[in-house]
mmCIF file of C-alpha atoms and ligand atoms in Angstrom:
data_model
loop_
_atom_site.group_PDB
_atom_site.id
_atom_site.type_symbol
_atom_site.label_atom_id
_atom_site.label_comp_id
_atom_site.label_asym_id
_atom_site.label_seq_id
_atom_site.Cartn_x
_atom_site.Cartn_y
_atom_site.Cartn_z
ATOM 1 C CA MET A 1 24.255 42.569 -21.045
ATOM 2 C CA GLN A 2 26.736 40.814 -18.799
ATOM 3 C CA GLN A 3 26.631 37.796 -21.078
ATOM 4 C CA GLU A 4 27.873 39.943 -24.003
ATOM 5 C CA GLN A 5 30.873 41.174 -22.076
ATOM 6 C CA GLU A 6 31.968 37.788 -20.848
ATOM 7 C CA ASN A 7 35.168 36.365 -22.291
ATOM 8 C CA SER A 8 34.230 33.435 -24.542
ATOM 9 C CA SER A 9 36.717 31.135 -22.739
ATOM 10 C CA VAL A 10 34.812 31.790 -19.518
ATOM 11 C CA THR A 11 31.517 31.010 -21.217
ATOM 12 C CA VAL A 12 32.859 27.679 -22.473
ATOM 13 C CA PHE A 13 34.109 26.895 -18.953
ATOM 14 C CA ARG A 14 30.696 27.642 -17.452
ATOM 15 C CA GLU A 15 28.953 25.541 -20.097
ATOM 16 C CA PHE A 16 31.194 22.615 -19.234
ATOM 17 C CA LEU A 17 30.546 23.085 -15.502
ATOM 18 C CA ARG A 18 26.805 22.701 -16.130
ATOM 19 C CA ILE A 19 27.262 19.216 -17.611
ATOM 20 C CA ARG A 20 26.404 16.711 -14.881
ATOM 21 C CA THR A 21 29.533 14.592 -14.717
ATOM 22 C CA ASP A 22 29.172 14.132 -10.957
ATOM 23 C CA HIS A 23 29.282 10.663 -9.480
ATOM 24 C CA PRO A 24 27.621 8.259 -9.013
ATOM 25 C CA LYS A 25 26.162 8.689 -12.535
ATOM 26 C CA PRO A 26 28.405 10.951 -14.582
ATOM 27 C CA ASP A 27 26.882 11.905 -17.924
ATOM 28 C CA TYR A 28 29.842 11.031 -20.155
ATOM 29 C CA THR A 29 27.610 11.050 -23.225
ATOM 30 C CA ALA A 30 26.973 14.752 -22.726
ATOM 31 C CA SER A 31 30.568 15.639 -21.829
ATOM 32 C CA THR A 32 31.926 13.692 -24.805
ATOM 33 C CA LYS A 33 29.498 15.360 -27.184
ATOM 34 C CA PHE A 34 30.475 18.770 -25.810
ATOM 35 C CA LEU A 35 34.215 18.159 -26.146
ATOM 36 C CA VAL A 36 33.975 16.655 -29.631
ATOM 37 C CA GLU A 37 31.910 19.613 -30.844
ATOM 38 C CA LYS A 38 34.387 22.077 -29.375
ATOM 39 C CA ALA A 39 37.314 20.271 -30.981
ATOM 40 C CA GLN A 40 35.580 20.427 -34.361
ATOM 41 C CA GLN A 41 34.738 24.082 -33.895
ATOM 42 C CA TYR A 42 38.344 24.869 -32.873
ATOM 43 C CA GLY A 43 39.928 22.855 -35.698
ATOM 44 C CA LEU A 44 41.571 20.231 -33.455
ATOM 45 C CA GLN A 45 41.932 16.638 -34.623
ATOM 46 C CA CYS A 46 39.732 14.537 -32.397
ATOM 47 C CA GLU A 47 38.728 10.940 -31.781
ATOM 48 C CA VAL A 48 36.778 9.089 -29.122
ATOM 49 C CA TYR A 49 38.405 5.931 -27.802
ATOM 50 C CA ASN A 50 36.123 3.413 -26.100
ATOM 51 C CA GLY A 51 38.606 0.621 -25.390
ATOM 52 C CA THR A 52 38.451 0.958 -21.599
ATOM 53 C CA GLY A 53 34.656 0.721 -21.530
ATOM 54 C CA LEU A 54 34.024 4.452 -21.164
ATOM 55 C CA PRO A 55 34.714 7.243 -23.661
ATOM 56 C CA ILE A 56 38.131 8.905 -23.690
ATOM 57 C CA VAL A 57 38.332 11.991 -25.913
ATOM 58 C CA ILE A 58 41.713 12.398 -27.605
ATOM 59 C CA MET A 59 42.581 15.651 -29.380
ATOM 60 C CA LYS A 60 45.738 16.354 -31.315
ATOM 61 C CA ILE A 61 47.823 19.100 -32.872
ATOM 62 C CA GLU A 62 50.249 17.401 -35.213
ATOM 63 C CA GLY A 63 53.912 18.370 -34.859
ATOM 64 C CA SER A 64 56.415 18.872 -37.652
ATOM 65 C CA GLU A 65 58.537 16.007 -36.252
ATOM 66 C CA PRO A 66 55.797 13.602 -35.172
ATOM 67 C CA THR A 67 58.191 10.771 -34.334
ATOM 68 C CA LEU A 68 59.539 12.698 -31.317
ATOM 69 C CA PRO A 69 57.980 11.830 -27.949
ATOM 70 C CA SER A 70 54.811 13.867 -27.548
ATOM 71 C CA VAL A 71 53.471 16.250 -24.934
ATOM 72 C CA LEU A 72 50.216 15.125 -23.332
ATOM 73 C CA LEU A 73 47.787 17.357 -21.463
ATOM 74 C CA ASN A 74 45.470 15.154 -19.430
ATOM 75 C CA ALA A 75 42.257 16.033 -17.632
ATOM 76 C CA HIS A 76 39.550 13.961 -16.002
ATOM 77 C CA VAL A 77 36.003 15.004 -16.813
ATOM 78 C CA ASP A 78 34.223 13.505 -13.802
ATOM 79 C CA VAL A 79 33.641 15.357 -10.541
ATOM 80 C CA VAL A 80 32.718 14.304 -7.027
ATOM 81 C CA PRO A 81 29.113 14.668 -5.840
ATOM 82 C CA ALA A 82 27.918 17.892 -4.238
ATOM 83 C CA VAL A 83 25.670 18.004 -1.169
ATOM 84 C CA LEU A 84 23.177 20.638 -2.268
ATOM 85 C CA ASP A 85 22.176 21.668 1.257
ATOM 86 C CA HIS A 86 25.698 22.868 1.990
ATOM 87 C CA TRP A 87 25.999 25.081 -1.067
ATOM 88 C CA LYS A 88 24.864 28.681 -1.185
ATOM 89 C CA VAL A 89 24.047 28.287 -4.893
ATOM 90 C CA ASN A 90 23.227 25.328 -7.119
ATOM 91 C CA PRO A 91 26.582 23.576 -7.733
ATOM 92 C CA PHE A 92 25.653 22.849 -11.353
ATOM 93 C CA ASP A 93 24.487 26.316 -12.396
ATOM 94 C CA ALA A 94 27.988 27.808 -12.694
ATOM 95 C CA TYR A 95 26.743 30.954 -10.987
ATOM 96 C CA LYS A 96 29.094 33.929 -11.279
ATOM 97 C CA ASP A 97 28.934 36.682 -8.672
ATOM 98 C CA GLU A 98 29.806 40.366 -9.125
ATOM 99 C CA LYS A 99 33.466 39.698 -8.184
ATOM 100 C CA GLY A 100 33.754 37.167 -10.997
ATOM 101 C CA ASP A 101 33.868 34.173 -8.648
ATOM 102 C CA ILE A 102 32.324 31.188 -10.421
ATOM 103 C CA TYR A 103 30.708 28.674 -8.093
ATOM 104 C CA ALA A 104 30.302 25.088 -9.266
ATOM 105 C CA ARG A 105 31.439 21.543 -8.594
ATOM 106 C CA GLY A 106 34.578 21.084 -10.672
ATOM 107 C CA THR A 107 35.672 24.730 -10.873
ATOM 108 C CA GLN A 108 38.967 23.651 -9.265
ATOM 109 C CA ASP A 109 38.904 19.870 -9.712
ATOM 110 C CA MET A 110 39.374 19.917 -12.602
ATOM 111 C CA LYS A 111 37.048 21.303 -15.217
ATOM 112 C CA CYS A 112 39.085 24.516 -15.112
ATOM 113 C CA VAL A 113 42.239 22.802 -16.360
ATOM 114 C CA ALA A 114 40.222 20.682 -18.807
ATOM 115 C CA ILE A 115 38.889 23.804 -20.536
ATOM 116 C CA GLN A 116 42.110 25.799 -20.138
ATOM 117 C CA PHE A 117 43.848 23.052 -22.153
ATOM 118 C CA LEU A 118 41.125 23.284 -24.781
ATOM 119 C CA GLU A 119 41.252 27.085 -24.928
ATOM 120 C CA VAL A 120 45.024 27.251 -25.138
ATOM 121 C CA ALA A 121 44.960 24.664 -27.951
ATOM 122 C CA HIS A 122 42.420 26.885 -29.718
ATOM 123 C CA ARG A 123 44.849 29.805 -29.437
ATOM 124 C CA PHE A 124 47.620 27.692 -30.976
ATOM 125 C CA ILE A 125 45.374 26.749 -33.900
ATOM 126 C CA LYS A 126 44.162 30.313 -34.413
ATOM 127 C CA SER A 127 47.661 31.770 -34.412
ATOM 128 C CA GLY A 128 48.881 29.044 -36.785
ATOM 129 C CA LYS A 129 51.639 28.042 -34.328
ATOM 130 C CA LYS A 130 53.598 24.958 -35.381
ATOM 131 C CA PHE A 131 55.400 22.747 -32.878
ATOM 132 C CA ARG A 132 58.029 20.083 -33.397
ATOM 133 C CA ARG A 133 56.266 17.499 -31.262
ATOM 134 C CA ASN A 134 52.752 16.191 -31.366
ATOM 135 C CA LEU A 135 50.583 17.806 -28.743
ATOM 136 C CA TYR A 136 47.757 15.689 -27.342
ATOM 137 C CA LEU A 137 44.840 16.482 -25.073
ATOM 138 C CA THR A 138 43.111 13.571 -23.364
ATOM 139 C CA TYR A 139 39.833 13.719 -21.458
ATOM 140 C CA VAL A 140 39.411 10.669 -19.275
ATOM 141 C CA PRO A 141 36.573 9.292 -17.113
ATOM 142 C CA ASP A 142 36.300 7.990 -13.554
ATOM 143 C CA GLU A 143 39.431 9.483 -11.976
ATOM 144 C CA GLU A 144 37.438 10.259 -8.848
ATOM 145 C CA ILE A 145 36.498 6.618 -8.299
ATOM 146 C CA GLY A 146 39.914 5.066 -8.875
ATOM 147 C CA ALA A 147 40.223 5.124 -12.691
ATOM 148 C CA SER A 148 39.648 1.404 -13.164
ATOM 149 C CA ASN A 149 37.726 2.223 -16.360
ATOM 150 C CA GLY A 150 39.834 5.271 -17.115
ATOM 151 C CA MET A 151 43.526 6.068 -16.982
ATOM 152 C CA GLU A 152 44.584 2.836 -15.263
ATOM 153 C CA PRO A 153 43.659 0.525 -18.182
ATOM 154 C CA PHE A 154 44.189 3.259 -20.808
ATOM 155 C CA VAL A 155 47.956 3.476 -20.205
ATOM 156 C CA LYS A 156 48.207 -0.258 -20.994
ATOM 157 C CA THR A 157 46.506 0.015 -24.416
ATOM 158 C CA ASP A 158 48.038 0.136 -27.881
ATOM 159 C CA LYS A 159 46.186 3.397 -28.352
ATOM 160 C CA PHE A 160 48.151 4.970 -25.510
ATOM 161 C CA ARG A 161 51.436 3.532 -26.807
ATOM 162 C CA GLU A 162 50.623 5.043 -30.215
ATOM 163 C CA LEU A 163 50.644 8.496 -28.625
ATOM 164 C CA ASN A 164 54.358 7.974 -27.802
ATOM 165 C CA VAL A 165 54.071 10.184 -24.742
ATOM 166 C CA GLY A 166 57.227 11.946 -23.540
ATOM 167 C CA MET A 167 55.737 13.931 -20.684
ATOM 168 C CA VAL A 168 52.385 14.726 -19.123
ATOM 169 C CA ILE A 169 50.789 17.731 -17.497
ATOM 170 C CA ASP A 170 47.853 16.803 -15.280
ATOM 171 C CA GLU A 171 46.025 18.369 -12.360
ATOM 172 C CA GLY A 172 47.574 19.940 -9.293
ATOM 173 C CA LEU A 173 45.962 21.921 -6.500
ATOM 174 C CA ALA A 174 44.957 25.518 -5.946
ATOM 175 C CA SER A 175 47.418 27.510 -3.890
ATOM 176 C CA PRO A 176 46.192 29.954 -1.230
ATOM 177 C CA THR A 177 49.307 32.124 -1.628
ATOM 178 C CA GLU A 178 50.967 33.988 -4.501
ATOM 179 C CA GLU A 179 53.087 30.890 -5.207
ATOM 180 C CA PHE A 180 52.047 28.029 -7.473
ATOM 181 C CA THR A 181 52.416 24.414 -6.462
ATOM 182 C CA VAL A 182 53.667 21.760 -8.871
ATOM 183 C CA PHE A 183 53.436 18.083 -7.977
ATOM 184 C CA TYR A 184 56.086 15.543 -8.959
ATOM 185 C CA GLY A 185 54.829 12.544 -7.030
ATOM 186 C CA GLU A 186 51.937 11.281 -4.963
ATOM 187 C CA ARG A 187 51.318 9.248 -1.895
ATOM 188 C CA ALA A 188 50.279 5.641 -2.417
ATOM 189 C CA PRO A 189 46.837 4.909 -0.966
ATOM 190 C CA TRP A 190 46.603 1.660 0.993
ATOM 191 C CA TRP A 191 43.316 0.591 2.512
ATOM 192 C CA ILE A 192 43.806 -2.338 4.847
ATOM 193 C CA HIS A 193 41.281 -4.444 6.668
ATOM 194 C CA ILE A 194 42.466 -6.182 9.824
ATOM 195 C CA THR A 195 40.612 -9.084 11.417
ATOM 196 C CA ALA A 196 41.158 -10.360 14.948
ATOM 197 C CA GLU A 197 39.775 -13.604 16.304
ATOM 198 C CA GLY A 198 39.711 -14.577 19.943
ATOM 199 C CA ASN A 199 38.035 -16.346 22.806
ATOM 200 C CA THR A 200 34.432 -15.872 23.788
ATOM 201 C CA GLY A 201 32.577 -16.241 27.037
ATOM 202 C CA HIS A 202 30.242 -14.460 29.406
ATOM 203 C CA GLY A 203 30.651 -10.710 29.729
ATOM 204 C CA SER A 204 30.847 -11.023 33.529
ATOM 205 C CA ARG A 205 34.197 -12.877 33.557
ATOM 206 C CA PHE A 206 37.828 -12.023 32.816
ATOM 207 C CA ILE A 207 38.079 -13.737 29.446
ATOM 208 C CA GLU A 208 41.613 -13.707 28.083
ATOM 209 C CA GLY A 209 42.791 -13.501 24.522
ATOM 210 C CA THR A 210 39.712 -11.774 23.197
ATOM 211 C CA ALA A 211 39.500 -10.492 19.647
ATOM 212 C CA VAL A 212 38.870 -6.929 20.789
ATOM 213 C CA GLU A 213 41.856 -6.922 23.127
ATOM 214 C CA LYS A 214 44.205 -8.164 20.403
ATOM 215 C CA LEU A 215 42.816 -5.718 17.907
ATOM 216 C CA MET A 216 43.127 -2.822 20.325
ATOM 217 C CA ARG A 217 46.788 -3.513 21.037
ATOM 218 C CA THR A 218 47.484 -3.464 17.314
ATOM 219 C CA ILE A 219 45.401 -0.340 16.817
ATOM 220 C CA ASN A 220 47.315 1.381 19.614
ATOM 221 C CA LYS A 221 50.661 0.635 17.956
ATOM 222 C CA MET A 222 49.346 2.007 14.708
ATOM 223 C CA MET A 223 47.948 5.096 16.398
ATOM 224 C CA GLN A 224 51.353 5.686 17.999
ATOM 225 C CA PHE A 225 52.883 5.585 14.531
ATOM 226 C CA ARG A 226 50.197 8.061 13.441
ATOM 227 C CA GLN A 227 51.151 10.385 16.284
ATOM 228 C CA ASP A 228 54.837 10.193 15.339
ATOM 229 C CA GLN A 229 54.017 11.162 11.764
ATOM 230 C CA PHE A 230 51.770 13.969 12.988
ATOM 231 C CA ASP A 231 54.624 15.312 15.126
ATOM 232 C CA LEU A 232 57.000 15.050 12.195
ATOM 233 C CA LEU A 233 54.657 17.201 10.141
ATOM 234 C CA HIS A 234 53.800 19.775 12.783
ATOM 235 C CA LYS A 235 56.717 19.971 15.167
ATOM 236 C CA GLY A 236 59.459 19.657 12.599
ATOM 237 C CA HIS A 237 57.865 22.236 10.331
ATOM 238 C CA HIS A 238 60.366 25.028 10.709
ATOM 239 C CA GLU A 239 63.583 23.060 10.334
ATOM 240 C CA CYS A 240 62.679 20.682 7.567
ATOM 241 C CA GLY A 241 59.532 22.228 6.106
ATOM 242 C CA LYS A 242 57.583 18.973 5.909
ATOM 243 C CA LYS A 243 54.302 19.071 4.017
ATOM 244 C CA LEU A 244 51.364 16.691 4.203
ATOM 245 C CA GLY A 245 52.633 14.896 1.110
ATOM 246 C CA ASP A 246 55.957 14.125 2.846
ATOM 247 C CA VAL A 247 54.576 12.119 5.750
ATOM 248 C CA THR A 248 52.495 8.960 6.082
ATOM 249 C CA THR A 249 48.944 9.540 7.241
ATOM 250 C CA LEU A 250 46.996 6.729 8.836
ATOM 251 C CA ASN A 251 43.359 6.905 9.847
ATOM 252 C CA LEU A 252 41.147 4.346 11.505
ATOM 253 C CA THR A 253 38.087 4.509 9.252
ATOM 254 C CA VAL A 254 36.329 1.179 9.916
ATOM 255 C CA LEU A 255 35.646 -0.456 13.292
ATOM 256 C CA LYS A 256 33.459 -3.503 13.776
ATOM 257 C CA ALA A 257 32.685 -5.932 16.611
ATOM 258 C CA GLY A 258 29.793 -7.074 18.756
ATOM 259 C CA VAL A 259 27.240 -9.848 18.745
ATOM 260 C CA GLY A 260 23.684 -8.986 17.817
ATOM 261 C CA GLU A 261 21.624 -7.340 15.157
ATOM 262 C CA GLY A 262 21.928 -3.721 16.163
ATOM 263 C CA PRO A 263 21.319 -0.852 16.079
ATOM 264 C CA PHE A 264 21.425 0.292 19.701
ATOM 265 C CA PRO A 265 20.391 -1.315 22.020
ATOM 266 C CA ASN A 266 19.957 -4.586 20.105
ATOM 267 C CA TYR A 267 23.378 -6.075 20.864
ATOM 268 C CA SER A 268 24.333 -8.909 23.184
ATOM 269 C CA TYR A 269 26.238 -6.755 25.651
ATOM 270 C CA ASN A 270 27.026 -9.777 27.844
ATOM 271 C CA VAL A 271 28.717 -11.818 25.087
ATOM 272 C CA ILE A 272 32.411 -11.433 24.223
ATOM 273 C CA PRO A 273 32.609 -11.220 20.410
ATOM 274 C CA THR A 274 34.917 -13.730 18.718
ATOM 275 C CA VAL A 275 35.715 -11.408 15.820
ATOM 276 C CA ALA A 276 36.739 -7.764 15.699
ATOM 277 C CA GLU A 277 37.724 -5.834 12.606
ATOM 278 C CA ALA A 278 39.419 -2.542 11.813
ATOM 279 C CA GLY A 279 39.991 -0.727 8.558
ATOM 280 C CA PHE A 280 42.633 1.926 7.890
ATOM 281 C CA ASP A 281 43.187 4.500 5.174
ATOM 282 C CA ILE A 282 46.954 4.857 4.882
ATOM 283 C CA ARG A 283 48.735 7.270 2.495
ATOM 284 C CA ILE A 284 52.414 6.631 1.942
ATOM 285 C CA PRO A 285 54.827 9.112 0.362
ATOM 286 C CA PRO A 286 56.998 7.910 -2.548
ATOM 287 C CA THR A 287 60.087 8.379 -0.377
ATOM 288 C CA VAL A 288 58.994 5.433 1.792
ATOM 289 C CA ASN A 289 59.980 1.933 0.696
ATOM 290 C CA LEU A 290 56.648 0.177 0.216
ATOM 291 C CA GLU A 291 58.105 -3.257 0.849
ATOM 292 C CA SER A 292 59.492 -2.228 4.243
ATOM 293 C CA PHE A 293 56.237 -0.570 5.133
ATOM 294 C CA LEU A 294 54.389 -3.764 4.318
ATOM 295 C CA ASP A 295 56.793 -5.577 6.667
ATOM 296 C CA GLN A 296 55.895 -3.051 9.336
ATOM 297 C CA ILE A 297 52.198 -3.836 8.942
ATOM 298 C CA ARG A 298 52.975 -7.565 9.054
ATOM 299 C CA GLU A 299 54.837 -6.981 12.309
ATOM 300 C CA TRP A 300 52.053 -4.923 13.908
ATOM 301 C CA THR A 301 49.461 -7.587 13.067
ATOM 302 C CA SER A 302 51.447 -10.802 13.498
ATOM 303 C CA GLU A 303 52.449 -9.916 17.061
ATOM 304 C CA GLU A 304 48.785 -10.420 17.967
ATOM 305 C CA GLY A 305 48.151 -13.196 15.465
ATOM 306 C CA LEU A 306 45.847 -11.012 13.363
ATOM 307 C CA SER A 307 45.220 -11.312 9.659
ATOM 308 C CA PHE A 308 44.826 -8.487 7.174
ATOM 309 C CA LYS A 309 43.921 -7.942 3.576
ATOM 310 C CA PHE A 310 43.986 -4.994 1.243
ATOM 311 C CA ALA A 311 40.855 -3.246 0.040
ATOM 312 C CA ASN A 312 43.141 -1.046 -2.037
ATOM 313 C CA TYR A 313 46.794 -1.710 -2.706
ATOM 314 C CA THR A 314 49.453 0.097 -4.715
ATOM 315 C CA GLU A 315 52.538 -1.939 -5.331
ATOM 316 C CA LYS A 316 54.574 0.681 -7.114
ATOM 317 C CA ASN A 317 54.798 4.421 -6.548
ATOM 318 C CA GLU A 318 57.239 6.175 -8.834
ATOM 319 C CA LEU A 319 58.002 9.866 -8.645
ATOM 320 C CA THR A 320 59.269 12.277 -11.271
ATOM 321 C CA ASP A 321 62.768 13.118 -10.075
ATOM 322 C CA LEU A 322 63.131 16.890 -10.382
ATOM 323 C CA ASN A 323 66.781 16.687 -9.306
ATOM 324 C CA ASP A 324 67.673 14.580 -12.310
ATOM 325 C CA PRO A 325 69.775 16.904 -14.500
ATOM 326 C CA ASP A 326 68.718 14.894 -17.566
ATOM 327 C CA LEU A 327 65.082 15.707 -17.006
ATOM 328 C CA LYS A 328 64.953 18.470 -19.610
ATOM 329 C CA TRP A 329 61.161 18.607 -19.445
ATOM 330 C CA TRP A 330 61.457 19.994 -15.944
ATOM 331 C CA THR A 331 64.155 22.496 -16.888
ATOM 332 C CA VAL A 332 61.962 23.840 -19.681
ATOM 333 C CA PHE A 333 58.860 23.840 -17.488
ATOM 334 C CA ARG A 334 60.640 25.683 -14.688
ATOM 335 C CA GLU A 335 62.345 28.208 -16.973
ATOM 336 C CA SER A 336 59.048 28.952 -18.709
ATOM 337 C CA CYS A 337 57.493 29.753 -15.344
ATOM 338 C CA ASP A 338 60.535 31.831 -14.322
ATOM 339 C CA LYS A 339 60.121 33.925 -17.446
ATOM 340 C CA MET A 340 56.565 34.747 -16.437
ATOM 341 C CA GLY A 341 57.690 35.581 -12.906
ATOM 342 C CA LEU A 342 55.817 32.663 -11.382
ATOM 343 C CA LYS A 343 57.159 31.178 -8.185
ATOM 344 C CA LEU A 344 56.860 27.388 -8.217
ATOM 345 C CA VAL A 345 56.843 25.223 -5.114
ATOM 346 C CA PRO A 346 57.412 21.520 -5.906
ATOM 347 C CA GLU A 347 55.487 19.160 -3.650
ATOM 348 C CA ILE A 348 54.243 15.608 -3.246
ATOM 349 C CA PHE A 349 50.510 15.403 -3.925
ATOM 350 C CA PRO A 350 48.780 14.409 -0.668
ATOM 351 C CA ALA A 351 46.104 12.284 -2.374
ATOM 352 C CA ALA A 352 46.056 10.383 -5.671
ATOM 353 C CA THR A 353 45.544 11.477 -9.289
ATOM 354 C CA ASP A 354 45.825 9.837 -12.706
ATOM 355 C CA SER A 355 49.489 10.917 -12.803
ATOM 356 C CA ARG A 356 50.414 7.855 -10.754
ATOM 357 C CA PHE A 357 49.665 5.552 -13.697
ATOM 358 C CA ILE A 358 51.841 7.710 -15.952
ATOM 359 C CA ARG A 359 54.778 7.887 -13.542
ATOM 360 C CA ASN A 360 54.690 4.137 -12.985
ATOM 361 C CA LEU A 361 55.413 3.772 -16.717
ATOM 362 C CA GLY A 362 58.521 5.862 -16.181
ATOM 363 C CA ILE A 363 57.018 8.870 -17.986
ATOM 364 C CA PRO A 364 57.514 12.208 -16.219
ATOM 365 C CA ALA A 365 54.315 13.907 -15.060
ATOM 366 C CA PHE A 366 53.801 17.332 -13.524
ATOM 367 C CA GLY A 367 50.642 18.021 -11.556
ATOM 368 C CA PHE A 368 49.980 21.673 -12.170
ATOM 369 C CA SER A 369 46.770 23.671 -11.883
ATOM 370 C CA PRO A 370 47.617 27.337 -12.528
ATOM 371 C CA ILE A 371 45.528 28.621 -9.621
ATOM 372 C CA ASN A 372 47.062 30.873 -6.983
ATOM 373 C CA ASN A 373 45.646 33.177 -4.312
ATOM 374 C CA THR A 374 42.669 30.835 -4.033
ATOM 375 C CA PRO A 375 41.585 28.644 -1.125
ATOM 376 C CA ILE A 376 41.876 24.887 -1.735
ATOM 377 C CA LEU A 377 38.264 23.811 -2.188
ATOM 378 C CA LEU A 378 38.456 20.618 -4.202
ATOM 379 C CA HIS A 379 35.726 18.203 -3.100
ATOM 380 C CA ASP A 380 34.533 20.910 -0.682
ATOM 381 C CA HIS A 381 31.270 22.830 -0.481
ATOM 382 C CA ASN A 382 31.060 26.105 -2.413
ATOM 383 C CA GLU A 383 34.012 25.243 -4.644
ATOM 384 C CA PHE A 384 34.787 28.287 -6.751
ATOM 385 C CA LEU A 385 37.332 29.897 -9.045
ATOM 386 C CA ASN A 386 37.596 33.519 -10.046
ATOM 387 C CA GLU A 387 37.288 34.147 -13.776
ATOM 388 C CA LYS A 388 40.434 36.302 -13.837
ATOM 389 C CA THR A 389 42.465 33.522 -12.206
ATOM 390 C CA TYR A 390 40.986 31.072 -14.699
ATOM 391 C CA LEU A 391 41.849 33.304 -17.676
ATOM 392 C CA ARG A 392 45.355 33.941 -16.405
ATOM 393 C CA GLY A 393 45.765 30.166 -16.234
ATOM 394 C CA ILE A 394 45.278 29.975 -20.007
ATOM 395 C CA ASP A 395 48.020 32.598 -20.460
ATOM 396 C CA ILE A 396 50.280 30.605 -18.147
ATOM 397 C CA TYR A 397 49.795 27.393 -20.133
ATOM 398 C CA GLU A 398 50.439 29.417 -23.290
ATOM 399 C CA GLY A 399 53.770 30.421 -21.795
ATOM 400 C CA ILE A 400 54.766 26.828 -20.975
ATOM 401 C CA ILE A 401 53.323 24.374 -23.475
ATOM 402 C CA PRO A 402 54.953 25.671 -26.714
ATOM 403 C CA ASN A 403 58.380 25.424 -25.070
ATOM 404 C CA LEU A 404 57.746 21.807 -24.147
ATOM 405 C CA ALA A 405 56.282 20.958 -27.549
ATOM 406 C CA ASN A 406 59.310 22.507 -29.290
ATOM 407 C CA MET A 407 61.909 20.948 -27.006
HETATM 408 ZN ZN1 LIG B 1 40.912 15.864 -9.768
#
């Protein structure tokens, strides 16, 4: 009975949520098959590109002036794993409760947007709408594990160049308030691994110049920097309205030293270790000069004679400058939202998405998930989205995308 009343766009969304594209073994065969079948059913041009090693589904609505730069709607199809014990329902059943809340991994990140793009494209086809520009939809793999077989190599291919992309809409975040957030830049993730070497000796003596000592002094300087950034975010909130995306976060995530096999108590507690290591997850806003920040890290480590290497390094971190009066894409995007009475809050994305590869090419990208009045639950337990919010999102894209495609 309930099944009959359900909006077909919601049914498609729930079907897609049930496809197991969770890491570490996302079923891209199933997701690709699903998307290709939908494209055929909806009358969208569609091809599967395998040049990066994993399938990328590319759909298209041809414009009347196809030589103009195109509009690209991009979604990743993979999702992060779900720890079943922490969920109140199976995260791959797409269970819908009586309020219309749909619970599943990917309801917010970002199978919602993936299917909203598909459903809005279906509306365009059904209504026979014609745009000036080509409109593309891309469905890419492996965003959640760094995109090294996804968007990162894809933007360097001839296939991508063929699309002649003028602007991109990709994922944003849910907003817990009435306002909608739109992201114009991201923080660069740097993972650094610091190694200290020092003198050894018996644990009963005052050995000087130990690895641990040197490492700790460096860690303390870095933790002081962390505190300063924390204060900037929390204490300066009222005057300057700093958000997480505006400050540099730094977390000590790896710590290693000690002689012996372990675990407790199988260490040599009376031996000073000659090596101590620390790893940090650092996220740097695009307003920070990366070169100067690298100098800062060199200074922190060289003062103690420590070495470091990167486990993850981003050399370039471009943003889409919303204050640029020539950025007509933004004007049109903003005005379209104004017309629908949506309040937009531009922000820097606190983590990383595929948009970074787009922006580094100099192509503007807006991170926008049309989800408001919803707690931010991406990667969290019991991730959900209400079906009404989801359906309204399709209407919202319908109010924006034609204006961009006709610009
Ligand atoms: Zn995502």
